[in-house]
């Protein structure tokens, strides 16, 4: 079956319509937060140095830039491991994230920064928009190589919407703490993506098998993505925590968890191969599971050894997942998970939610101090019947809400994406840049070898 | 015609002479600014924490590092798209920038930081030196593949000088605001580079045509450059703005403009190709035009939707430029613009100047607040006859001054570079690293295949 | 002689044992520093903004992230220049650094942050742990391609221990200043690694000669490492300096030194080749020597021109080292230094120690101010018989102590690593990823070409 993959009208139309909508909605709704508004500085003693220093910008901007790198270079290059899908991995990730951050500024703004008819944006909104898009990047990993850019824009539109609703339920209704997004970003993103790819199941995907692996240099490109994700993850988990000790602690915990995770991922990778050789897929992915799994608890008093234990477990669980679970999901449950996001974001995300619930339930004023406890869980002006175990229960509830939103939303969005009108490639042309990109001829090859003719053959 | 491309004496001599000159001039002129000087801390209450916090270092250093990455990795890797010119793209960019930042510290220092016979340097000088070199990196894009490193050092020497004069005229004489350098960096850099390449016109450049395109992996290397430029551009446009809300606002505006630009660049790239396929050249370059075009207005009250509109327009203009204007410039006006800098820096730079002039002309105390207006346009101690429309006129004048400096300077410098003594390659050996670099033999090729013999053939 | 390189039990066992030990030791010893502890904020006026601002996190975190990138991407990719050793360069560096930072947190913690039975960690400890691991990354460069990951873990275990003892002697007993680690990191790391590789001398390494060079794209990957090291080195040398002017000054000095170093490295690289062509090895490495050599003095009043002179000299010395000294060391002294760390870290490290000693000996209250001098050299509460020349002597002593520790430690550790039980490869299989990694088949090659059979042939 030969679908029409010429996107000449569909892709430009989708991009322009969405972007025009963004311009109109921003015009109606988006203004600067006081810290970014020239006008408001009057109320804040202009020229007063300490006033400038207290600008939210200086607390959050370095973390924002690190998160920004994770979304665009981290996720983008992590997915370049495929031998003939590097343009699409980096390019489509770029496209969906650029659209997603705008739509997320609006959606999250309506829920969290809406004052006097306007969404007031500052640097924290930029970080949260990047976070929201992070969950789309996660889901992209499941459908990588099998969807068109038009499908990705549609998925982003819906997923950002659902993410924002889920985030509102968790953070505002259930008063859940989830600064690093184990639940809101990773659990939701992963199970949403897995549901979508389940709906989009391709029975003849084996026809593209030859391109569904790495070549030597593509694995090195992917390591660029891995390392920038790994290095900047402490910024990710601390970016929107409370000022001061909470940000500080979140960075330390994430640093510890990630370090431990590398060693156990390497251990399992070697132990599970007959000749003891390491597998690049594990090094690229399972080493990051520790960052996912301390997302919720990083800002809490998890203790450095607690972080090490979380990383220790997740390196093992994630690598085992790549070796045993991913093949099982594909052959038995018809879930084709290109990047193995279930191992990197799904299971570690749930573990992160559980760790967060347990850590919150164990909080007490001996560990946090009386004032510190109130500060850490934002109890100022809070209902007086708060207790650690109640917080733990709400945290646990957050996991199930996220899973439910992901599954229901994924079914719905998957159904829309299944319509054969979005320019998706046929099973034999998956994982191939030449479907959507002008790809240069390989040098030293006969020029008569027409580019498009390569699409049918499993190997160009 | 076979020019002598052996630089064994010319390149070392140029490097050593210039570096010795730098040492001597730094010895005579350059000292630390008060914030970086141990001695001055006495006047600033040593050990007083709030004094340390107010050190300019903490306001600017994170932005500086981001800008630094843009200059060296961003510009360097953006130009690695050529199949056989990666060493030169990254390496020569490294060389010219390393020299340029030293010379810029001196030139800009004499104009802006000269006190008591000394140039007092601090972190803001480092940023401005990087900015100045940014304009040289822009111009390098026009002549990429066609000039020797000796020519690049000479071009850097003159361009940094002219940049500093132009910047002094704009910022100090015309009191123009241009924090992100739409005029001083991009417009000046682009039209300077285009004039130089026009003077250096090579009628037989088609002989190197086979190497003037990408291969698969070179396009992925170029995306590293693109993404680091794109991600850190908010830092670029906010790095030297006023503390507090101005820096904050500049980052938000740039973030918005760049996001919009990606969608319209993708839309046009697909729409302009018969089969709707995307072109990597557009994704690598046109997606950045939005950052160039909010350079001047980013710190003003442009509003997020204003930024989106600017990005929207520039993504379209830039992509159209790559498809229609660059071939026209080459065939009709004899302007060989290797990287298409006219589309990425030229037109968007002028648009940025216009946007800045209009935004300034529309400034009023309702939008900025009375104090905010004075603060944003540095009116403290300023002549009392200031008005927004006057500011707008000066801003507009800045565009023309920058263009004039670029054209006149480019003619002069192009004339010098045209002398056949700088080791430039012949037309058939352009875009080839092996001219100036020891290039490893490709493995799996006969060792008898002598490296230098490849220089004559269009394809090695 | 065919050693057994199957690490299926040895590598997992080493990783898991070390990681379990880390968990236990962290559980017993590691807690949060006051700035990262929720409890302690009570004593620090919770909710008081100026208290949050003074959190060490905001002074150090941006520098920490830059240093983190240098360790993992900088060192990791710098070593990918080898044509068939990219996985190992990046992957083993990742592994050893992930283990090393944990062990360094403990070792350095016991020496410097031990209070009330606990090691109290904060962001400065994270930076110092990264620094410590930096010295292991340096040593890795000497043995690159010739050791197994098990050997690397053992080397890391011992080297981090020795580093911490040496650092304690220098910083705490001799009161040496060495913020950028010219002595503690570079001199110690380089001569330790050179001693180890001397012990591990492989007489038949020529059998792997064909793989001991670059291919075109591997050199571009290496430039990613070079540039991130170069760009972030100002953060490296300033990361743990005193707040305010010292950090500020260290960044400026390093920026200047590195810039000068690029020009002289290029000059020498061209001058020393018959046809005047540049050598990528020099551009990748010698351009960084300036950063190493201002490590000690960067935070002192070295003056920008002083920094230029240091960079000027080191670019020359380092390039000369690559051309003349490395071959000599290999052929005459049997020191096989894969990455030429003697040229990039060894000699520049010693130069840096000398520059620091001289700069300290020349310190006076005219240059620093009376208060500034006391502040710069931490003389508060110090013995009153301090004098600049005494400080200079101690600085000089620090060089010799570091060298002695490196040589003795290297002999000892080299002896352990020489045992033929760690899974090291035979001489003919060095510099080959396929020994320890599952490596993808090259596309377009016959599938019958079994992967392991390539290990014996010099070229796959």
mmCIF file of N, CA, C and O in Angstrom, chain A residues 34 39 117 187 189 198 201 228 238 259 308 334-335 343 364 371 384 405 417 423 428:
data_model
loop_
_atom_site.group_PDB
_atom_site.id
_atom_site.type_symbol
_atom_site.label_atom_id
_atom_site.label_comp_id
_atom_site.label_asym_id
_atom_site.label_seq_id
_atom_site.Cartn_x
_atom_site.Cartn_y
_atom_site.Cartn_z
ATOM 1 N N UNK A 34 5.533 40.829 36.101
ATOM 2 C CA UNK A 34 6.108 42.051 36.699
ATOM 3 C C UNK A 34 7.634 42.095 36.606
ATOM 4 O O UNK A 34 8.201 43.150 36.328
ATOM 5 N N UNK A 39 7.280 48.683 33.166
ATOM 6 C CA UNK A 39 6.336 49.483 33.933
ATOM 7 C C UNK A 39 6.373 49.151 35.414
ATOM 8 O O UNK A 39 6.382 50.020 36.271
ATOM 9 N N UNK A 117 -7.124 38.878 33.337
ATOM 10 C CA UNK A 117 -7.399 38.672 31.920
ATOM 11 C C UNK A 117 -6.170 38.401 31.074
ATOM 12 O O UNK A 117 -6.284 38.181 29.862
ATOM 13 N N UNK A 187 6.123 9.877 33.390
ATOM 14 C CA UNK A 187 5.090 8.843 33.399
ATOM 15 C C UNK A 187 4.012 9.175 32.378
ATOM 16 O O UNK A 187 3.654 8.339 31.532
ATOM 17 N N UNK A 189 4.175 11.266 29.765
ATOM 18 C CA UNK A 189 4.707 11.275 28.400
ATOM 19 C C UNK A 189 4.937 9.874 27.871
ATOM 20 O O UNK A 189 4.616 9.572 26.711
ATOM 21 N N UNK A 198 0.821 1.955 20.179
ATOM 22 C CA UNK A 198 0.025 0.726 20.182
ATOM 23 C C UNK A 198 -1.121 0.849 19.182
ATOM 24 O O UNK A 198 -1.383 -0.075 18.395
ATOM 25 N N UNK A 201 -0.028 0.561 15.544
ATOM 26 C CA UNK A 201 0.729 -0.669 15.294
ATOM 27 C C UNK A 201 0.884 -0.955 13.796
ATOM 28 O O UNK A 201 -0.071 -0.892 13.026
ATOM 29 N N UNK A 228 24.398 15.460 27.130
ATOM 30 C CA UNK A 228 23.799 16.740 27.529
ATOM 31 C C UNK A 228 22.569 16.533 28.409
ATOM 32 O O UNK A 228 22.306 17.324 29.320
ATOM 33 N N UNK A 238 15.957 20.783 39.374
ATOM 34 C CA UNK A 238 15.985 21.864 40.361
ATOM 35 C C UNK A 238 15.433 23.172 39.811
ATOM 36 O O UNK A 238 15.302 24.143 40.551
ATOM 37 N N UNK A 259 24.861 9.396 38.825
ATOM 38 C CA UNK A 259 26.169 8.761 38.888
ATOM 39 C C UNK A 259 26.020 7.270 39.184
ATOM 40 O O UNK A 259 26.652 6.420 38.535
ATOM 41 N N UNK A 308 21.427 7.695 45.655
ATOM 42 C CA UNK A 308 22.262 6.629 45.097
ATOM 43 C C UNK A 308 21.460 5.334 44.953
ATOM 44 O O UNK A 308 21.565 4.629 43.945
ATOM 45 N N UNK A 334 2.126 -5.928 20.844
ATOM 46 C CA UNK A 334 2.060 -5.104 19.638
ATOM 47 C C UNK A 334 2.374 -3.633 19.931
ATOM 48 O O UNK A 334 1.815 -2.725 19.328
ATOM 49 N N UNK A 335 3.281 -3.416 20.901
ATOM 50 C CA UNK A 335 3.724 -2.047 21.198
ATOM 51 C C UNK A 335 5.127 -1.871 20.636
ATOM 52 O O UNK A 335 6.095 -2.413 21.168
ATOM 53 N N UNK A 343 11.473 1.909 29.073
ATOM 54 C CA UNK A 343 12.584 1.615 29.974
ATOM 55 C C UNK A 343 13.232 2.868 30.542
ATOM 56 O O UNK A 343 13.751 2.860 31.646
ATOM 57 N N UNK A 364 9.246 14.767 58.290
ATOM 58 C CA UNK A 364 8.893 15.174 59.644
ATOM 59 C C UNK A 364 9.762 16.352 60.039
ATOM 60 O O UNK A 364 10.759 16.667 59.390
ATOM 61 N N UNK A 371 10.044 25.009 60.499
ATOM 62 C CA UNK A 371 9.865 26.000 59.441
ATOM 63 C C UNK A 371 10.194 25.405 58.085
ATOM 64 O O UNK A 371 9.557 25.695 57.073
ATOM 65 N N UNK A 384 -5.037 23.325 57.708
ATOM 66 C CA UNK A 384 -4.265 22.909 58.881
ATOM 67 C C UNK A 384 -4.237 21.400 59.078
ATOM 68 O O UNK A 384 -3.493 20.899 59.902
ATOM 69 N N UNK A 405 -4.772 9.601 32.567
ATOM 70 C CA UNK A 405 -4.780 10.641 31.530
ATOM 71 C C UNK A 405 -3.994 10.192 30.303
ATOM 72 O O UNK A 405 -4.385 10.440 29.164
ATOM 73 N N UNK A 417 -4.562 10.071 14.842
ATOM 74 C CA UNK A 417 -3.346 9.939 14.023
ATOM 75 C C UNK A 417 -3.425 8.743 13.078
ATOM 76 O O UNK A 417 -2.657 8.654 12.119
ATOM 77 N N UNK A 423 0.005 11.786 5.715
ATOM 78 C CA UNK A 423 1.282 11.677 5.018
ATOM 79 C C UNK A 423 2.270 10.713 5.638
ATOM 80 O O UNK A 423 3.475 10.798 5.388
ATOM 81 N N UNK A 428 7.423 -0.201 4.676
ATOM 82 C CA UNK A 428 8.759 -0.470 4.142
ATOM 83 C C UNK A 428 9.628 0.788 4.056
ATOM 84 O O UNK A 428 10.829 0.704 3.840
#
